[in-house]
Every structure is written in C-alpha cells, then in structure tokens.
Short mmCIF file of C-alpha atoms in Angstrom, two decimals:
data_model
loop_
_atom_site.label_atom_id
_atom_site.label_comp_id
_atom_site.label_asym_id
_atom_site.label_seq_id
_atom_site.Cartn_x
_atom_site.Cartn_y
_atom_site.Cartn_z
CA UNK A 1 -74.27 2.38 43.95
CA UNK A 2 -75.45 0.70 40.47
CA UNK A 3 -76.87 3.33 38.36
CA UNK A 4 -79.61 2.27 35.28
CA UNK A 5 -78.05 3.80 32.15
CA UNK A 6 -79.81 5.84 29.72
CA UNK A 7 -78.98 3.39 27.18
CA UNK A 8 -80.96 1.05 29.17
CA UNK A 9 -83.87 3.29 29.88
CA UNK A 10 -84.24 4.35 26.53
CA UNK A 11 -84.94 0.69 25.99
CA UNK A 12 -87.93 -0.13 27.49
CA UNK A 13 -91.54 1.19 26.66
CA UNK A 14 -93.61 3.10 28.97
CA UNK A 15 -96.42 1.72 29.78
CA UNK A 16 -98.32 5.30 29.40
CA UNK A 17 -101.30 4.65 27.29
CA UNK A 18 -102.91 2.32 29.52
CA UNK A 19 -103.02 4.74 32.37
CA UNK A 20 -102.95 8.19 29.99
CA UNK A 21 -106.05 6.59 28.56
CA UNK A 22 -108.65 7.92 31.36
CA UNK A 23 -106.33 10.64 32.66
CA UNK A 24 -106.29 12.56 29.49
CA UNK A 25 -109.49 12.31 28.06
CA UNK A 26 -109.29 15.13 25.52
CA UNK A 27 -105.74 14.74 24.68
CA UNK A 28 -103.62 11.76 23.47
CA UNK A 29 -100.00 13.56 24.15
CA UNK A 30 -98.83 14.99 27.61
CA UNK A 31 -97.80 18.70 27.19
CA UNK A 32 -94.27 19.31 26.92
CA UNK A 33 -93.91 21.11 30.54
CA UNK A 34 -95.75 17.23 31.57
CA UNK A 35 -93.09 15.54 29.67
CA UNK A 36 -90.33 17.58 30.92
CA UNK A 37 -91.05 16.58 34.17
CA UNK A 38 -91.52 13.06 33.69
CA UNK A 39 -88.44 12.45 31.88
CA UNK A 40 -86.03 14.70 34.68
CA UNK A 41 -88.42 13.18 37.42
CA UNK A 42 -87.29 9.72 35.84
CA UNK A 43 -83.71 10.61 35.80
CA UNK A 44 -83.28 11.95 39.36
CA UNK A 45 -85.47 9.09 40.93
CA UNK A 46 -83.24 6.34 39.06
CA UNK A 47 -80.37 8.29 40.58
CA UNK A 48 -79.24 8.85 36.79
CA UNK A 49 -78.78 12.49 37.77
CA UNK A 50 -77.38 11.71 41.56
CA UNK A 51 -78.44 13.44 44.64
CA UNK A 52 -76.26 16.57 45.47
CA UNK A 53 -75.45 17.02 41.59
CA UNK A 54 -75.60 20.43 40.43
CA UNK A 55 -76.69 20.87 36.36
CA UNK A 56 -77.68 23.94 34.38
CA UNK A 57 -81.36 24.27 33.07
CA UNK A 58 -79.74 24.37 29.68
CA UNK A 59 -78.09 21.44 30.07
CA UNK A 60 -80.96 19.58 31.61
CA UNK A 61 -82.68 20.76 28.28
CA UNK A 62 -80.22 19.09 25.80
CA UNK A 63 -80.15 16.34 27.73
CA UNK A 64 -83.71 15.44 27.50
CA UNK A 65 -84.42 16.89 24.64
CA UNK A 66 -86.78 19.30 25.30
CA UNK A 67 -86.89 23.12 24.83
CA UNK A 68 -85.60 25.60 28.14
CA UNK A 69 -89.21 26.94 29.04
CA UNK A 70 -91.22 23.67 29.53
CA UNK A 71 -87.66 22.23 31.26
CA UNK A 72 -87.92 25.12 33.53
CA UNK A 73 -91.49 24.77 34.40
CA UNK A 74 -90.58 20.78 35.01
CA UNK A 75 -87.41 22.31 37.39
CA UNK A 76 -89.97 24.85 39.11
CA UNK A 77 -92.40 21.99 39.74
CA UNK A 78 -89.70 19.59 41.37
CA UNK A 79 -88.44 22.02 43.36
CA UNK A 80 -91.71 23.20 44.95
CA UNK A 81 -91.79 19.15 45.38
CA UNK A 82 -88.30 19.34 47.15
CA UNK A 83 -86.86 16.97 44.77
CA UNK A 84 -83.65 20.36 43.82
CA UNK A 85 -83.49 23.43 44.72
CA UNK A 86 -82.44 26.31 42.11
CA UNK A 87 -79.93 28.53 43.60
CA UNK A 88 -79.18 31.20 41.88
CA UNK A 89 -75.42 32.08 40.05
CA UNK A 90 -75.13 27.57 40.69
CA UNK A 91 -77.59 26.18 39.03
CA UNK A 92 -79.85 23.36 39.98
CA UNK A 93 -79.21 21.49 42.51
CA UNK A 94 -80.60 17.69 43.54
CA UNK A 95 -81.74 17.25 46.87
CA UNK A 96 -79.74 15.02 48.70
CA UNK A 97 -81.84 12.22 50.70
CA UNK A 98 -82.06 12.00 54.60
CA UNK A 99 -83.80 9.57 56.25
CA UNK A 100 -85.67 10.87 59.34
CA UNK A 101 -87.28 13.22 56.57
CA UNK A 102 -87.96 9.83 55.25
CA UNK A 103 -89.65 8.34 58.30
CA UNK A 104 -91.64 11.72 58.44
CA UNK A 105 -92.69 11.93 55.11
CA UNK A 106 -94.12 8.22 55.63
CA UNK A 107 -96.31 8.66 58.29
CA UNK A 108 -98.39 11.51 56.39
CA UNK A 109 -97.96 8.72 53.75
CA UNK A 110 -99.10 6.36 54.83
CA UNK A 111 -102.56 7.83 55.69
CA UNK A 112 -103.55 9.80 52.29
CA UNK A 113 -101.97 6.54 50.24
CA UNK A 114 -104.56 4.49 52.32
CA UNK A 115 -107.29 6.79 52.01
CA UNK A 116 -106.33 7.34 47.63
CA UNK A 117 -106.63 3.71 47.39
CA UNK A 118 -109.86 2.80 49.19
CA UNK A 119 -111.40 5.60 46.82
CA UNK A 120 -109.71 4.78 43.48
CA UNK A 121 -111.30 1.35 43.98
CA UNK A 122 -114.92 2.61 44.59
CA UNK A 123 -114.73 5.29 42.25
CA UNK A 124 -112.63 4.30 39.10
CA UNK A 125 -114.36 3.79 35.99
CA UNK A 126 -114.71 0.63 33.60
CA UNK A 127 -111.59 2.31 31.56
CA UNK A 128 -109.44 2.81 34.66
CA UNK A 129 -110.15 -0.31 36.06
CA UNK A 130 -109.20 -1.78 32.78
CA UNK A 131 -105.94 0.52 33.18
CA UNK A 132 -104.94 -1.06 36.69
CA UNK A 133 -105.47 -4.18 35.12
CA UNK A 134 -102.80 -3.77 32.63
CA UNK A 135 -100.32 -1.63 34.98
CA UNK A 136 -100.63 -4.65 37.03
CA UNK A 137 -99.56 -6.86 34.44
CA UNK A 138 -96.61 -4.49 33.47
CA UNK A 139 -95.47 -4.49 37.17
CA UNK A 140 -95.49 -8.50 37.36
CA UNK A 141 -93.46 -8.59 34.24
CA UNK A 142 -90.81 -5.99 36.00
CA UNK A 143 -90.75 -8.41 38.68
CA UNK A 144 -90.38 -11.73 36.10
CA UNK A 145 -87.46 -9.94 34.38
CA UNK A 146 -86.07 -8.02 37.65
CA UNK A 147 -86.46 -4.09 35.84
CA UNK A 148 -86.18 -1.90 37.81
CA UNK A 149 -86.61 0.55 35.62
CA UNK A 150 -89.63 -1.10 33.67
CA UNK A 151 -91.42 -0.75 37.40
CA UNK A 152 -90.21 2.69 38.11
CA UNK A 153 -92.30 3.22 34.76
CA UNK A 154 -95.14 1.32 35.97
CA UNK A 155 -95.44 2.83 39.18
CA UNK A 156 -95.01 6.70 38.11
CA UNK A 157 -98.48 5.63 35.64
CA UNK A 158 -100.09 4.19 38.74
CA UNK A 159 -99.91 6.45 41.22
CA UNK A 160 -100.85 9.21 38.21
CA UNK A 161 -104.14 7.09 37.74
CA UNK A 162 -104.35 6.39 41.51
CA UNK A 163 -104.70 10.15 42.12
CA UNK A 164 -107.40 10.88 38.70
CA UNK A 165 -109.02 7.94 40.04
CA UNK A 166 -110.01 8.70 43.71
CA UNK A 167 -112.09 11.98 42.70
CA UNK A 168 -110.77 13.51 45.71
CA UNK A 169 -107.82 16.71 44.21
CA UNK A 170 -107.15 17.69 47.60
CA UNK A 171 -105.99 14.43 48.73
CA UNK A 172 -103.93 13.68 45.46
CA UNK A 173 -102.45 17.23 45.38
CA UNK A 174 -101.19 16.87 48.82
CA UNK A 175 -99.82 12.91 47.78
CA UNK A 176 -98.08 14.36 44.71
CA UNK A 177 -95.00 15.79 45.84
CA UNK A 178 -94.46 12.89 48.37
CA UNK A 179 -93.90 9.97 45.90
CA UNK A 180 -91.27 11.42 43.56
CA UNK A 181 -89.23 11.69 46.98
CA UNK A 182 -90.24 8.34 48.37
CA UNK A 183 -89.58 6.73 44.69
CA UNK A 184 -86.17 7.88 45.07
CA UNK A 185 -85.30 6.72 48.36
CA UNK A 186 -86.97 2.61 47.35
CA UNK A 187 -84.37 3.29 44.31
CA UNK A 188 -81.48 4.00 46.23
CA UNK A 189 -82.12 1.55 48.98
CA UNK A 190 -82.67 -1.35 46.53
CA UNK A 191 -79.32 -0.28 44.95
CA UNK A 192 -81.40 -0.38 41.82
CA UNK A 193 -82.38 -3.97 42.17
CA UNK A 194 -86.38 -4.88 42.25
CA UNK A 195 -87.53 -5.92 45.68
CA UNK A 196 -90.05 -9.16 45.29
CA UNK A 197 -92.03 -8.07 48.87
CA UNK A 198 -92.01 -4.37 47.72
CA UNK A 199 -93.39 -4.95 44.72
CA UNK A 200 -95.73 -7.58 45.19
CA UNK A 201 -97.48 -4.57 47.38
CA UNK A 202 -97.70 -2.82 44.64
CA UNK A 203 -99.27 -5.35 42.05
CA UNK A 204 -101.76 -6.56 45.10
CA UNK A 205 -102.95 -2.68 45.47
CA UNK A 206 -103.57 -2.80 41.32
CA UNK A 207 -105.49 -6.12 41.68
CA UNK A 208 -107.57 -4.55 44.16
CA UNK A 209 -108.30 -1.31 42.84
CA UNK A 210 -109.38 -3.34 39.16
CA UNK A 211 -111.50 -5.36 40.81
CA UNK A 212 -113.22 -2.90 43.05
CA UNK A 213 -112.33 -4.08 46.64
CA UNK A 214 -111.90 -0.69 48.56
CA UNK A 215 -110.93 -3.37 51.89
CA UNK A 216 -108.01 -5.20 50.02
CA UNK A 217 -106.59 -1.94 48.29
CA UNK A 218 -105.83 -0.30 51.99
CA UNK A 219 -104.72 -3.70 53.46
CA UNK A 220 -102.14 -3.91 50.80
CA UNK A 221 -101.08 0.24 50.80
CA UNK A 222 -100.97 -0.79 55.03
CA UNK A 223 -98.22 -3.77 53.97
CA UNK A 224 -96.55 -1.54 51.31
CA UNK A 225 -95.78 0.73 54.16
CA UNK A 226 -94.86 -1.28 56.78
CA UNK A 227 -92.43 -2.72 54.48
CA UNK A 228 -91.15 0.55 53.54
CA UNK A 229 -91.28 2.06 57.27
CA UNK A 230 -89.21 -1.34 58.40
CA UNK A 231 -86.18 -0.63 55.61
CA UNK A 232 -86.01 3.12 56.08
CA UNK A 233 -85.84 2.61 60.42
CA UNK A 234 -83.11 0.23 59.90
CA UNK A 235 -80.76 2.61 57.68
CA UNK A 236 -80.77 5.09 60.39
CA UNK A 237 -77.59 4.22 61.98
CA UNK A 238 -75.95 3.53 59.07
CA UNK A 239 -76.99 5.82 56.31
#
C-alpha cells in the first residue's frame, strides 16, 4: 500500500484556525498532550506508522517532536480509543484493522454521526458556521488537487467542531474514539487516494451544517455511511 510521506505532510497547512477558532475560545494554541495526539493520531491514520508496528514512547517523542509526558498522555488516550495497545517490556503497539469490527463500529456510527449533525446545524454559532464554511472549502480543494492528506486534515478539524458544535458531550464523547478508527480504515481502503463520492459526503454535511439545515446534514451523514457500510461489506472476503 502507498504510504503519504512525512515530507509530504509536513507540506501542507492545517486548516486548524478556522475550526480552533470557536473550539478554543480562551486559548489560541492546543496544549501539548492535544498536539501530541493529533500529530501520532495523524501518523497512524495515514498508515505512516503501519498497523501492527511496535515503537517506543521515546521514539514516538523524537519523532514528533514533542516531550515523553504529553506523548504518553497522547499514547494513553489512543489506546483507551483502541487505536495501540501498550504492552509492557514491547512497547507500543498499533492496532491492526479487522473489518467485522468495522461493520460493528458503523452501525453505532452511523446513529450518533446522524444525531451530531442534525444538532451541530441547529445549534452552531455565527463563528462555527463561518468555520464549516471554510472547512468546506478546504475539503473541495483536497478533492480539486486529490490530497489525501490535505482532507485527512480537514476532516480531523470537522468532526472536532462537529462534536463542540452539537452541545450534546455525551454524544460527542461516545463519537470520539470511533472516528480515529474509522479514519484509518477510509485511508487504507482508498490506498491513500481521495474518493470523489466519499468526500463529496463530507463537503455536503459542511454545507449543511453552515447553512443551518438540520434535514440535509443527516441525509448526507445517512449517504456518507451507506457509502462507507457498502466498501467495508465488500472487503470481507478478501481482506
């Protein structure tokens, strides 16, 4: 399978502020324990650090650049997500993927997703709005210049400001450790190539949620998933 390079992902600009904007309102940075997880969250999702590959916190560390305690709050946090487990005298270890945990993990999906959107777009603010606006924007460029990783950026900030935006914690604390996991498996099924129908979804959700159409936002999180559900069914004899 095609793997993004660092090089590449060091590249492109994350399309943070938009989205950090109303999520952070008394802080302009993310903490480093917040960054440490987004950048190893990044890395294992774009199958830079593969599935079954087993690292040492202090390498994970130097390789993000980040200090041991904040990277080992970021590896506690994605292993309580299931995305490695930490066994001890090895190391860290990356989950590998299987794909009737897949099919499960999308039918609980599908559900809270729905529900997140349809309140994101009667609750969000004129700021968040403004944010989906411009996330949506970022996404369609992705798609224009097929970057993957550009909308692997993207979507991380979305489904951030999805969650902030609903009002509803319970919901988006249960959704949380479900998308690292299913943003893995889209990038290893795509083979790190952008998928027009896939992504589309995506945008159309944005639109909606900007706009305030609470209808439109779970018709297109209903088409994201069937479109997801139909790949992941088909790889089961062959994965």
């Amino acid at each position: 399978m095609a793997r993004a390079s660092t090089t590449t992902a060091a590249t492109h600009r994350r399309p943070r502020a938009a989205a950090k904007k109303s999520a952070q309102s008394s802080e302009t940075k993310p903490n480093l324990g917040e960054l440490a997880y987004s950048k190893l969250e990044e890395l294992i999702v774009t199958c830079q650090i593969p599935p079954g590959s087993v690292h040492l916190a202090n390498g994970l560390a130097e390789r993000i650049g980040i200090g041991r305690t904040p990277v080992r709050d970021a590896i506690n946090r994605l292993a309580r997500e299931g995305m490695v487990r930490v066994v001890p005298r090895v190391g860290v270890v990356v989950a590998e993927v299987n794909v009737e945990d897949q099919l499960k993990l999308l039918e609980l999906r599908r559900e809270i997703e729905r529900f997140l959107v349809r309140c994101a777009a009667k609750r969000a603010n004129a700021s968040e709005r403004e944010a989906f606006s411009v996330l949506q924007t970022s996404m369609k460029e992705a798609l224009k210049r097929k970057d993957i990783v550009l909308f692997a950026r993207a979507d991380y900030e979305f489904n951030d400001l999805v969650r902030v935006a609903s009002r509803n914690e319970l919901a988006a604390d249960t959704m949380q450790p479900l998308q690292s996991r299913a943003r893995r498996y889209w990038y290893l099924h795509h083979r790190g190539q952008l998928s027009e129908r896939g992504v589309q979804c995506h945008i159309d959700i944005a639109g909606a949620i900007a706009r305030g159409d609470p209808d439109a936002a779970a018709a297109a999180s209903d088409s994201l998933m069937d479109y997801i559900q139909e790949y992941t069914r088909a790889a089961l004899p062959t994965f």
